[in-house]
Short mmCIF file of C-alpha atoms in Angstrom, two decimals:
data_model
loop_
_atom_site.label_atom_id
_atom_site.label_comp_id
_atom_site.label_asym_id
_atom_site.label_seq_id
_atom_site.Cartn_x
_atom_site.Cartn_y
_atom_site.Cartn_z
CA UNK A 1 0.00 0.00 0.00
CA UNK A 2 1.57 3.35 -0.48
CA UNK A 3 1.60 6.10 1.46
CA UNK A 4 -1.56 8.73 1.72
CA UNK A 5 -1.06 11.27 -1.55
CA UNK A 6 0.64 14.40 -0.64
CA UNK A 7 2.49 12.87 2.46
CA UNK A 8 4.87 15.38 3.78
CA UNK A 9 8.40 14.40 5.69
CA UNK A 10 10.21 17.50 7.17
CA UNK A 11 14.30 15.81 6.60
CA UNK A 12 14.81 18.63 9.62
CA UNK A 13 13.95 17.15 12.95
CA UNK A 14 11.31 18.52 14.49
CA UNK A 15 10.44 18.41 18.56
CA UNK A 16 7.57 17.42 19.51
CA UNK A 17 6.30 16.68 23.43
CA UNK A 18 3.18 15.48 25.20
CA UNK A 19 1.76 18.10 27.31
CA UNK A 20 3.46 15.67 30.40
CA UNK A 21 6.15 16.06 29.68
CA UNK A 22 7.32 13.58 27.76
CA UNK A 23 9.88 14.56 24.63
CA UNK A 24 10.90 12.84 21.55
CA UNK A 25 11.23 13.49 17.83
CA UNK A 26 8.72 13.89 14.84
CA UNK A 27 8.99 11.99 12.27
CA UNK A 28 6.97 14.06 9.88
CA UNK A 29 3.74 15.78 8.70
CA UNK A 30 1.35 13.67 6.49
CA UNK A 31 -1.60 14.52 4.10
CA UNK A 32 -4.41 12.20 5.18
CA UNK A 33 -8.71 12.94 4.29
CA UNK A 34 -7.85 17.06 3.73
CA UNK A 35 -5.85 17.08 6.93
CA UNK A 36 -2.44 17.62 8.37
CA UNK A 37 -1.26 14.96 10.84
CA UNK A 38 2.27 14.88 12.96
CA UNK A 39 3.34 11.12 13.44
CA UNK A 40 5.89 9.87 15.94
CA UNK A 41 5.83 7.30 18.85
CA UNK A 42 3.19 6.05 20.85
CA UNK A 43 5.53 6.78 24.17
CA UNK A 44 6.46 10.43 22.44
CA UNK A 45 2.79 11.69 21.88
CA UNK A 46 1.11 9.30 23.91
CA UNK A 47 2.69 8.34 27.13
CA UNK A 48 0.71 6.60 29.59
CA UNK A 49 -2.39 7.88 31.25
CA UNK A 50 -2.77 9.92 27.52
CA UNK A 51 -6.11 10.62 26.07
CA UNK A 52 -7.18 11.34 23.20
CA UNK A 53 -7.39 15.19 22.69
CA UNK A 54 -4.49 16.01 24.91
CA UNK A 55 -2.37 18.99 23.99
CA UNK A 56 1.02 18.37 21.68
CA UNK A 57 3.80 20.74 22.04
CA UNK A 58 6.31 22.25 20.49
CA UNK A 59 9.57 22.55 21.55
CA UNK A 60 9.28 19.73 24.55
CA UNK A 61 9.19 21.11 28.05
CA UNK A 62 12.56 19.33 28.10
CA UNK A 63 13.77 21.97 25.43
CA UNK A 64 11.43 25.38 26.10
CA UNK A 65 10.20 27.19 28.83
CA UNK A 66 7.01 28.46 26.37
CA UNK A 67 5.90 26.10 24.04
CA UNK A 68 3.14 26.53 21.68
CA UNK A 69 0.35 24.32 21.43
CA UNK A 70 0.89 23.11 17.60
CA UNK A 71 -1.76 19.41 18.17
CA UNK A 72 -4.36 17.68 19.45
CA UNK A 73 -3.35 14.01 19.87
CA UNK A 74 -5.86 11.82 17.57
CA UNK A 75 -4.97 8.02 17.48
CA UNK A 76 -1.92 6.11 19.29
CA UNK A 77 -1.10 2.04 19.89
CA UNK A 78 -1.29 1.29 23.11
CA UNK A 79 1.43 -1.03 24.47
CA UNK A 80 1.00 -4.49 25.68
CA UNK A 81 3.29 -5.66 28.68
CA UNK A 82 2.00 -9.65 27.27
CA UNK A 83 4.62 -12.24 26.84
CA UNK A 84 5.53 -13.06 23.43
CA UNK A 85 6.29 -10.14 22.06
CA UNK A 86 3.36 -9.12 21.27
CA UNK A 87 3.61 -5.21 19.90
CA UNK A 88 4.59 -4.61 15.97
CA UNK A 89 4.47 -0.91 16.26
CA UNK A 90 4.75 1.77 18.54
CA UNK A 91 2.75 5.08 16.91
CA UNK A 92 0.97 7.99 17.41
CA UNK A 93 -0.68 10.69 15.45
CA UNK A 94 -1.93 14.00 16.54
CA UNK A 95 -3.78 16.43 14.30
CA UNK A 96 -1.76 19.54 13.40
CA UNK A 97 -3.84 22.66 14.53
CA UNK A 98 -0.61 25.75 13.98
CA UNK A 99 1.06 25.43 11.12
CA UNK A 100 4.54 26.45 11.21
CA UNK A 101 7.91 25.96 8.96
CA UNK A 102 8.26 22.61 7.67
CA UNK A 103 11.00 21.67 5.08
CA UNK A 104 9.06 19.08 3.56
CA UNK A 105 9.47 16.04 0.82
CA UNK A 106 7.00 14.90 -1.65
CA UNK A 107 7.38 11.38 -0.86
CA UNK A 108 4.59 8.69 -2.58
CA UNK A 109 6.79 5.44 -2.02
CA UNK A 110 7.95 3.79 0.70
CA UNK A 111 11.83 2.03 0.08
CA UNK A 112 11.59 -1.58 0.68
CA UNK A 113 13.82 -3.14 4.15
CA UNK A 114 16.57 -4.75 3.01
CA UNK A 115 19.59 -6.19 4.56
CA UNK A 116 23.05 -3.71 4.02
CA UNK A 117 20.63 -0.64 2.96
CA UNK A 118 22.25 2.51 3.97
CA UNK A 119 20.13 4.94 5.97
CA UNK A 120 20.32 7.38 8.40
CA UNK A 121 18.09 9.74 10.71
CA UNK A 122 17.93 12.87 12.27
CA UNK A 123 17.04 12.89 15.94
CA UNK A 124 16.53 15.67 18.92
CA UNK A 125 19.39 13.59 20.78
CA UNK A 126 22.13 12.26 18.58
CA UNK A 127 21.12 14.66 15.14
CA UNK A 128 22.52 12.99 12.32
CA UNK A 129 22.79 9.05 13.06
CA UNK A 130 23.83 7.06 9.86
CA UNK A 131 24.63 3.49 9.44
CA UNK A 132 23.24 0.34 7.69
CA UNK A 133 20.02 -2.20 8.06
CA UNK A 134 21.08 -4.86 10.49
CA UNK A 135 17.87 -6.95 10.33
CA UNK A 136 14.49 -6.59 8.89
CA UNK A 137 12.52 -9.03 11.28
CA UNK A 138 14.10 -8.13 14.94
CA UNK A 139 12.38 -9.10 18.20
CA UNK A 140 13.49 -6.44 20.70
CA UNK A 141 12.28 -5.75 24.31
CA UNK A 142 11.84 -1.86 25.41
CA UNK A 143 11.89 -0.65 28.77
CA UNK A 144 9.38 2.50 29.95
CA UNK A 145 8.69 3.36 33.44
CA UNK A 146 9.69 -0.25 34.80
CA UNK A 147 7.55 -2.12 32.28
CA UNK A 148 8.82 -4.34 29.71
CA UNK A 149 6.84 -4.21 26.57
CA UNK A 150 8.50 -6.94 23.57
CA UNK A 151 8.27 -6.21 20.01
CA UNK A 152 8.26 -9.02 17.09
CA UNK A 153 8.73 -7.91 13.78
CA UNK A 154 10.62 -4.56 13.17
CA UNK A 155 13.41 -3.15 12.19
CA UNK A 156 17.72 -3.09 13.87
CA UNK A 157 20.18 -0.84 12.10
CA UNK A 158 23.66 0.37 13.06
CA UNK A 159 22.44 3.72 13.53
CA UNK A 160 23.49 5.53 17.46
CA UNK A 161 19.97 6.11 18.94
CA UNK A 162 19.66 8.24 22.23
CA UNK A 163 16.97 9.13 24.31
CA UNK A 164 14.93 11.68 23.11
CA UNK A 165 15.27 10.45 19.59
CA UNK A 166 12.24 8.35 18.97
CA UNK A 167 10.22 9.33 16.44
CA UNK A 168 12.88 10.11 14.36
CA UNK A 169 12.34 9.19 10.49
CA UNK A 170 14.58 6.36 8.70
CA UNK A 171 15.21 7.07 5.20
CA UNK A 172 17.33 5.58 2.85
CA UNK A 173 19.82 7.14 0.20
CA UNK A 174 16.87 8.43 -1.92
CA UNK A 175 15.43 10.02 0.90
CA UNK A 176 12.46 7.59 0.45
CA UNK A 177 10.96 6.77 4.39
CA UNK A 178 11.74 3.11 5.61
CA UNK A 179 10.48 3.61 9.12
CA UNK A 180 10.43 5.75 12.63
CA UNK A 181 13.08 5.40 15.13
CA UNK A 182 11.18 3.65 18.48
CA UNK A 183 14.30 3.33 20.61
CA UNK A 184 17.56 1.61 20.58
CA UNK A 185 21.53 2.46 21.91
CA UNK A 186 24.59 3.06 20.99
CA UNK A 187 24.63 -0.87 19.43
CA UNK A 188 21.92 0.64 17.21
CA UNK A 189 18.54 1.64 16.51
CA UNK A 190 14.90 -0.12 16.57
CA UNK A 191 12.39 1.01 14.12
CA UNK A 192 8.69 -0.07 13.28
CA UNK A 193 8.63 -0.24 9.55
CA UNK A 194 6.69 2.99 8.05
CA UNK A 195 4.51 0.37 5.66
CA UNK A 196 2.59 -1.00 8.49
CA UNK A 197 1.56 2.61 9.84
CA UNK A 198 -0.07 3.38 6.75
CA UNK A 199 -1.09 0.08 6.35
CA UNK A 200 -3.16 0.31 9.71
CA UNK A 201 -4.03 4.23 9.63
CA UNK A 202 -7.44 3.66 9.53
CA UNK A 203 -7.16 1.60 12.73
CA UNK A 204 -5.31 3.82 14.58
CA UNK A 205 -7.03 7.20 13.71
CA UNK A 206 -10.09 5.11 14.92
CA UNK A 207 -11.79 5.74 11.01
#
């Protein structure tokens, strides 16, 4: 399936925060039904206790001391603590409400994981993290507030990943989107591949 017409990806990172608190990185703008969406992570836009409606910021509270208000968080995955691994993405979406300055990228296909593909992202932590695809079907077990929650399914790369850098966008060479950054270290980072967001939009904007 390719991705909603007139999808926008800023290249420039973009901060984006939860109005707890909670600070990451956007992974882009996208065109979807006449409206302008910012994706990113579930535990970005959507930590726990979140509802739907809550307030998304911009700069993080982590990185201003006056944010604006520039979304109203729409749809978001929430995480299951099962055994098993049972999570295969980790997203959220907010509806952009204040437009501001976005570099953006026409982009209408998505580049297909492959082994020894050379990407790179640019995160609020680490900025510019490139490296190579490690693995395209990586079980991987994240750690938030004392809970384990396992994923099956997504993508490792060489890439550094820091804190603060989820929700970063993975692109390849041709600047064609391969997924968003949902955690990772300095052995490299995790990412949920950007085909099975828009492959479950619908679900997760509750349409």
């Amino acid at each position: 399936r390719r991705p909603p017409r007139s999808t926008l990806f800023p290249y420039t990172t973009l901060f984006r925060s939860h109005e707890s608190g909670e600070t990451g990185t956007c992974a882009g703008v996208f065109e979807y039904n006449a409206k302008k969406w910012i994706l990113s992570c579930s535990h970005v836009l959507a930590p726990e206790g979140s509802n739907v409606n809550d307030k998304i910021l911009c700069p993080g509270l982590k990185d201003s001391e006056s944010p604006r208000i520039i979304g109203r968080l729409k749809g978001f995955n929430r995480l299951d603590d099962g055994n098993f691994f049972p999570n295969t993405m980790d997203v959220g979406i907010a509806l952009l409400i204040e437009e501001s300055y976005y570099p953006e990228l026409n982009i209408h296909e998505y580049s297909i994981p492959i082994e020894d593909t050379n990407v790179m992202f640019n995160g609020r932590t680490s900025g510019e993290s490139t490296g190579v695809i490690l693995d395209t079907n990586f079980r991987w077990t994240m750690e938030l507030g004392g809970n384990y929650f396992g994923f099956d399914s997504q993508l490792k790369t060489s890439c550094v990943s820091k804190k603060g850098d989820s929700g970063a966008l993975l692109i390849d060479e041709n600047l064609r989107p391969i997924g968003i950054v949902i955690g990772g270290s300095d052995e490299g980072a995790v990412v949920t591949p950007i085909w099975r967001i828009f492959l479950n939009l619908e679900e997760i904007l509750g349409e």
